Short mmCIF file of C-alpha atoms in Angstrom, two decimals:
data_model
loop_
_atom_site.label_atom_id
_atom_site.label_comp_id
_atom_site.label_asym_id
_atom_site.label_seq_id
_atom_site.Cartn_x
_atom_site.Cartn_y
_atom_site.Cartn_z
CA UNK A 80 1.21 -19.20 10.66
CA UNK A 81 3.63 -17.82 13.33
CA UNK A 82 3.53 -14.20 14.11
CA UNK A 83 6.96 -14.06 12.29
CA UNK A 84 5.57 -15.61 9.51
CA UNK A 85 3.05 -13.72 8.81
CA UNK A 86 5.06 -10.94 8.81
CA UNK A 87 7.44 -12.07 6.40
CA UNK A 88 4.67 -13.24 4.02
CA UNK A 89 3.15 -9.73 4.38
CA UNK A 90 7.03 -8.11 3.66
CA UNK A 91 7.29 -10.37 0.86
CA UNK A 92 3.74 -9.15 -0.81
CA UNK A 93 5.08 -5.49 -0.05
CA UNK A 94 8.61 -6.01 -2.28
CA UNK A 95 6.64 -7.70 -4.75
CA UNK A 96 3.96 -5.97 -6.01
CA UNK A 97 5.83 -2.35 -5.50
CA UNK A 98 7.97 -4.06 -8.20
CA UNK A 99 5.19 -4.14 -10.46
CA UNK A 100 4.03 -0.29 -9.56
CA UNK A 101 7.16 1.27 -9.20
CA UNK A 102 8.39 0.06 -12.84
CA UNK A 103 5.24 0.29 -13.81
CA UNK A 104 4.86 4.08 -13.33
CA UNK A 105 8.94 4.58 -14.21
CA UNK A 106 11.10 1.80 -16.09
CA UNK A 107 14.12 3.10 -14.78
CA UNK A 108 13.22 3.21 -11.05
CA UNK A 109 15.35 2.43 -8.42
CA UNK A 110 14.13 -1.55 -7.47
CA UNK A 111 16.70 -3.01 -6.09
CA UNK A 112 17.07 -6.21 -3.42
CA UNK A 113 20.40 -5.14 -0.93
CA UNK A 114 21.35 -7.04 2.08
CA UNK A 115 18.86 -6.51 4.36
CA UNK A 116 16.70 -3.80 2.30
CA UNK A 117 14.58 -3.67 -0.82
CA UNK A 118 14.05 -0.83 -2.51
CA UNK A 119 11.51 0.33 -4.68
CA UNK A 120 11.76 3.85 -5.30
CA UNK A 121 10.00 5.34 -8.57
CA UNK A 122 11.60 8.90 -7.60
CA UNK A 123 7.89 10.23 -8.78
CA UNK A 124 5.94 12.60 -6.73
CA UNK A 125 3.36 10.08 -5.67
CA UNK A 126 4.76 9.54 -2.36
CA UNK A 127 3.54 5.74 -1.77
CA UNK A 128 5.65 4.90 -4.95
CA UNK A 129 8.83 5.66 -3.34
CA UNK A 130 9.37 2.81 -0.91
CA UNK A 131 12.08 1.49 1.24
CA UNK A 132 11.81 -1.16 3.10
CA UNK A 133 13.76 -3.66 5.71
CA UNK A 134 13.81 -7.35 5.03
CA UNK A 135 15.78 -8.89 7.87
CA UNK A 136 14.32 -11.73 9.80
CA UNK A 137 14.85 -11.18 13.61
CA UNK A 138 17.79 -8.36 13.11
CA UNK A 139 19.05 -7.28 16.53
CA UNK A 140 19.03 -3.53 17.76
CA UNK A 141 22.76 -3.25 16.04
CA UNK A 142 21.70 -4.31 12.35
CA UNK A 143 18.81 -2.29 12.55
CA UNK A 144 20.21 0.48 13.21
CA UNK A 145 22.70 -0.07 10.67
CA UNK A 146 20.18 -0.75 8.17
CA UNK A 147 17.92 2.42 9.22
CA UNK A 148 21.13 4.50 8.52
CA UNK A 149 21.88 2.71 5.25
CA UNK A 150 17.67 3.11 4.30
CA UNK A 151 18.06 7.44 5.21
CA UNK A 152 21.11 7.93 3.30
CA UNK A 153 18.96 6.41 0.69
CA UNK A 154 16.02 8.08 0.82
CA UNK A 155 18.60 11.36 0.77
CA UNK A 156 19.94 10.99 -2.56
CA UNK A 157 16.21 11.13 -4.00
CA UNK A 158 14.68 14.18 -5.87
CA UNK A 159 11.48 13.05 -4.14
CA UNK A 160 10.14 12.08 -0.87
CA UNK A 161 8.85 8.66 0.13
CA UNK A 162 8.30 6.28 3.12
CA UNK A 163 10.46 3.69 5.12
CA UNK A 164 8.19 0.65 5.88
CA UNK A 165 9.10 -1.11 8.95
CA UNK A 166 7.50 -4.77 9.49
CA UNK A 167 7.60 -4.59 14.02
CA UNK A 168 7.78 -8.52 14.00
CA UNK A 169 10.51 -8.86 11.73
CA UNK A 170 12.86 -7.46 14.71
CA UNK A 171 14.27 -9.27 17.82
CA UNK A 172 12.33 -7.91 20.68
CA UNK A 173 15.30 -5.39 21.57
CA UNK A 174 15.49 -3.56 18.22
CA UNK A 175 11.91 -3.38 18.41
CA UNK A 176 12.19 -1.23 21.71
CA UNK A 177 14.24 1.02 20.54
CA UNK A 178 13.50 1.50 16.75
CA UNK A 179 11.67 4.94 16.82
CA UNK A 180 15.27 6.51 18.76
CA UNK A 181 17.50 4.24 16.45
CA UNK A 182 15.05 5.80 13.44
CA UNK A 183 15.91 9.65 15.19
CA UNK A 184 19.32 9.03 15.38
CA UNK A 185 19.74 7.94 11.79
CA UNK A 186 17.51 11.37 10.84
CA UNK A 187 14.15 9.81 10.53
CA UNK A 188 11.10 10.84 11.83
CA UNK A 189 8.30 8.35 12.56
CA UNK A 190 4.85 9.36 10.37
CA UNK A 191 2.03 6.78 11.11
CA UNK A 192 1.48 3.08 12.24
CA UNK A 193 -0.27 0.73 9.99
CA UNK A 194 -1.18 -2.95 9.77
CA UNK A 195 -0.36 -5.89 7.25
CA UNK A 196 -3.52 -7.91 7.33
CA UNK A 197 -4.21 -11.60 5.34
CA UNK A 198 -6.80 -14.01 5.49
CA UNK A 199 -8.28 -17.24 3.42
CA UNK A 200 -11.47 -15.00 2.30
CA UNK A 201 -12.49 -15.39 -0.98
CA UNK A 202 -14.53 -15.86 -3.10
CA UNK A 203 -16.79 -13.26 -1.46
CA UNK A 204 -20.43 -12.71 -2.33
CA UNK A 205 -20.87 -9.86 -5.54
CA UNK A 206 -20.75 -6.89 -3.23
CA UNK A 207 -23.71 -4.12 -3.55
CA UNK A 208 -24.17 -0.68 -2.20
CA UNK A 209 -27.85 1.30 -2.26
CA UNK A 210 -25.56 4.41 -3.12
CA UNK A 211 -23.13 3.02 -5.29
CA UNK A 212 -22.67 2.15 -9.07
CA UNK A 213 -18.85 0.20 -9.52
CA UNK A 214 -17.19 1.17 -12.44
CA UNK A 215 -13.95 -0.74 -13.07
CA UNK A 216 -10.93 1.60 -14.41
CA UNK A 217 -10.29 1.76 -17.96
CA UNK A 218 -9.24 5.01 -19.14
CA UNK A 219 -7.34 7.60 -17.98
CA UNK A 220 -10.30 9.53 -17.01
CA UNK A 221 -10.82 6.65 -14.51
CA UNK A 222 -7.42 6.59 -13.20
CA UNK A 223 -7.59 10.57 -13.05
CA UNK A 224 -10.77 10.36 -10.57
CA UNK A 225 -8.92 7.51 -8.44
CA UNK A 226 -5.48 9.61 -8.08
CA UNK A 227 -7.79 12.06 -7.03
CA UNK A 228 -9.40 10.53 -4.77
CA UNK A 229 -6.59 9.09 -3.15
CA UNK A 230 -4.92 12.55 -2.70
CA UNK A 231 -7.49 13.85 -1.24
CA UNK A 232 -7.87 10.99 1.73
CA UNK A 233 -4.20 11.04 2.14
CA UNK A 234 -3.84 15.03 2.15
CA UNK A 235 -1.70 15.05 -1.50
CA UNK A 236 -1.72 17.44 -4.05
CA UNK A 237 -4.03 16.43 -6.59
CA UNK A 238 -0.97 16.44 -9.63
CA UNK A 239 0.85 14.49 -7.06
CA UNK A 240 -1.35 11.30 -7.21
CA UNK A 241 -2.26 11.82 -10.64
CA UNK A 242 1.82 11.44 -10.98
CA UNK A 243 1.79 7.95 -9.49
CA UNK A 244 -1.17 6.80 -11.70
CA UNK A 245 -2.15 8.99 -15.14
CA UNK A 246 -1.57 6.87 -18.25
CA UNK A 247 -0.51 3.60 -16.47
CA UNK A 248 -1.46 0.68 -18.70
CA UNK A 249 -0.87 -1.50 -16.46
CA UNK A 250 -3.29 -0.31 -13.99
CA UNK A 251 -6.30 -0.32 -16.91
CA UNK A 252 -5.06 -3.95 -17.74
CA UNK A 253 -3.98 -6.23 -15.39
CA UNK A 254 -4.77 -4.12 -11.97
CA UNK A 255 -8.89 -4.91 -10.99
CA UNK A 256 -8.81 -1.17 -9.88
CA UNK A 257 -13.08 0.24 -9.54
CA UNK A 258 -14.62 3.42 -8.57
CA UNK A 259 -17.52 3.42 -6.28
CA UNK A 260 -19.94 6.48 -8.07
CA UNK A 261 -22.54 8.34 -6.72
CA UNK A 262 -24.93 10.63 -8.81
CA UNK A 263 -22.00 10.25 -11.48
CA UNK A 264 -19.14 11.55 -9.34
CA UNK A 265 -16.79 9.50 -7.93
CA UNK A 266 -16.73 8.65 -4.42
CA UNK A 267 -14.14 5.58 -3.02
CA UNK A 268 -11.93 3.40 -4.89
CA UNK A 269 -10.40 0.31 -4.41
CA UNK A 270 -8.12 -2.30 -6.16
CA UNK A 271 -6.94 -5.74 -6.17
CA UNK A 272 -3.77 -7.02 -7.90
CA UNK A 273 -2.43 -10.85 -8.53
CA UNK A 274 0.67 -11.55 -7.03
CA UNK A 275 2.65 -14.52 -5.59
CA UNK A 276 -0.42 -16.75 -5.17
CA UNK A 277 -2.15 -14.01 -3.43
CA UNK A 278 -4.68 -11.46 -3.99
CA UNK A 279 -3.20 -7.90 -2.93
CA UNK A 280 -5.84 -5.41 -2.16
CA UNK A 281 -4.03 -1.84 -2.85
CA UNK A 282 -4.69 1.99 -2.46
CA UNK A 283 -8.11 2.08 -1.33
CA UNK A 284 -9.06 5.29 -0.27
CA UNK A 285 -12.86 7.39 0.04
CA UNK A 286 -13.67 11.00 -0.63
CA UNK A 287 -13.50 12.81 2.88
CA UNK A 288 -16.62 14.10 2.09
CA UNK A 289 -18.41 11.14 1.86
CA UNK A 290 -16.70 8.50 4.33
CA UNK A 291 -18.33 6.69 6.75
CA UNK A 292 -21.27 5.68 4.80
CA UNK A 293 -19.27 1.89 4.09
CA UNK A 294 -18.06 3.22 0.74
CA UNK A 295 -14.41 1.82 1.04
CA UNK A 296 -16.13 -1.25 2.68
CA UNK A 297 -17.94 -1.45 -0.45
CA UNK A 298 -15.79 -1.17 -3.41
CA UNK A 299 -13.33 -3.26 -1.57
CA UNK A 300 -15.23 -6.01 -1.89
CA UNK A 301 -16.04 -5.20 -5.12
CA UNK A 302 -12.00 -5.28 -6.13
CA UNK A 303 -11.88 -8.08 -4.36
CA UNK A 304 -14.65 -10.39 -5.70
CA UNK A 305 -13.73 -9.32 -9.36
CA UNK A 306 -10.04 -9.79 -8.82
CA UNK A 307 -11.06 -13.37 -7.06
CA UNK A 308 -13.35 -14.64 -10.16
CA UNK A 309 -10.79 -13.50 -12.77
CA UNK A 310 -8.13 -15.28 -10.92
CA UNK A 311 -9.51 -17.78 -8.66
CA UNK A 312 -7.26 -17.06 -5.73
CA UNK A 313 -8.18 -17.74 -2.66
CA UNK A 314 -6.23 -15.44 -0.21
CA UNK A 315 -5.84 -12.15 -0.25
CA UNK A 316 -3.22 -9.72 1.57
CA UNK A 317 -3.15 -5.70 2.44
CA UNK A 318 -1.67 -3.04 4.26
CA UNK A 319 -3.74 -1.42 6.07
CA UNK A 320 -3.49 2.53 7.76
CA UNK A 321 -5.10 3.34 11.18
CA UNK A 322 -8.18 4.77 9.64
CA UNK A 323 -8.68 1.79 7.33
CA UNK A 324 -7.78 -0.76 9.48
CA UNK A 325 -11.70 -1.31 11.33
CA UNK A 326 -13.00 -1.85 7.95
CA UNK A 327 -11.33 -5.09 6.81
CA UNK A 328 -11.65 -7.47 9.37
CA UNK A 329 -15.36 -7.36 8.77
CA UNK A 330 -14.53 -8.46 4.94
CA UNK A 331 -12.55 -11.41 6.50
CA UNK A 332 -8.57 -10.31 6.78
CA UNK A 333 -7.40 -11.26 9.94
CA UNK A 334 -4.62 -8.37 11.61
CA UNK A 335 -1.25 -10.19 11.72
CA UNK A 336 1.65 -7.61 11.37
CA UNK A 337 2.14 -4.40 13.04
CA UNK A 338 3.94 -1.57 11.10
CA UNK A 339 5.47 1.27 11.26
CA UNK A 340 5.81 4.67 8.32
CA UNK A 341 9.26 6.73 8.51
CA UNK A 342 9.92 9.80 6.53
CA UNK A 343 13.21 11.82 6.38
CA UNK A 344 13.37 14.95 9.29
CA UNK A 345 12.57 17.55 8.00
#
């Protein structure tokens, strides 16, 4: 694939499975596909569920700053707050130069880089930690423990990832969503959902307490390998944040589309 491509492949599997989430967690969320920008806002306080994002292919520096105004005022008439996601190779080289000053200008303030990653991987090898027993979620207990633990590695309130997750039937269904234990608590998570032809690995996260011990490593693979023999896909997609983003190459997903997180100015 093209650098371009990839990119818009790795758009596409954002806009899709948010979809699922976002009405998932409210049925009368904002998901909607505008010129230029989906949307796919649940208006919940689980931050990640409240996602704009741009979906131009090779916009110059005017369009995107007309869409980055267009994305805030957005974003503005929300009760709660949420990210812009920005695809960098989706722009023409000039509106890629100047995005973070078109973002200030249209009153939004640049949070943290990440990285859309893909790769022909699976299936893998049933995954196995010495520390870990995998425990694939079920109940709301389950899903209680991963909000939990995803608040925690993203600095959340706890009731504001157990917002985005807590009595999801969706997520103890058709989501492969496990826990990596240890000594009966809870350590990492990770899941895998179908979607488009593609695997989607989504919020992994690890207790700060316990990371780097390849816990994340770990029960991504797990997620992964389950999600792989239930469906038999072959490729699998993610989006990746700076502090995740050593870990999957060594799984197989090759980095292939740089990114960039926007919140409204405070």
């Amino acid at each position: 694939m093209t650098e371009r491509a990839d990119s818009i492949e790795s758009m596409q599997q954002l806009a899709a499975v948010w979809r699922v989430m976002v009405l998932d967690r409210a049925p009368d969320a904002d998901v909607r596909d505008l010129p230029g920008i989906a949307v796919r806002w649940a208006d919940c306080r689980f931050a990640f569920w409240n996602c704009v994002t741009l979906t131009d292919t090779g916009a110059d520096a005017r369009v995107v700053g007309r869409r980055l105004r267009q994305a805030a005022d957005i974003m503005r008439a929300k009760t709660h707050p949420g990210f812009l996601w920005v695809f960098e190779d989706l722009l023409e080289d000039g509106a890629r130069a100047t995005l973070d000053s078109a973002a200030e200008e249209a009153g939004l303030a640049y949070v943290f880089p990440g990285t859309g990653m893909a790769g022909n991987l699976l299936p893998l090898p049933e995954p196995a930690h010495p520390d870990l027993t995998f425990v694939r979620v079920t109940t709301d207990e389950h899903l209680r423990a991963y909000a939990d633990i995803n608040a925690r590695a993203y600095g959340f309130p706890l009731e504001h990832g157990r917002d985005g997750l807590v009595g999801s039937a969706l997520w103890k269904d058709q989501v492969y969503a496990y826990l990596g234990v240890r000594d009966g608590t809870p350590v990492t998570c990770a899941a895998t959902v179908e979607t488009e032809g593609c695997l989607f690995v989504v919020l992994v996260a690890t207790d700060p307490a316990h990371e780097r011990r390849g816990y994340g490593e770990a029960v991504t693979r797990k997620a992964l390998y389950e999600g792989g023999r239930a469906t038999g896909l072959t490729r699998a997609a993610l989006h990746a944040t700076a502090a995740g983003a050593p870990v999957y190459p060594r799984i197989g997903f090759e980095p292939n589309s740089p990114m960039r997180f926007y919140s409204l100015k405070a």
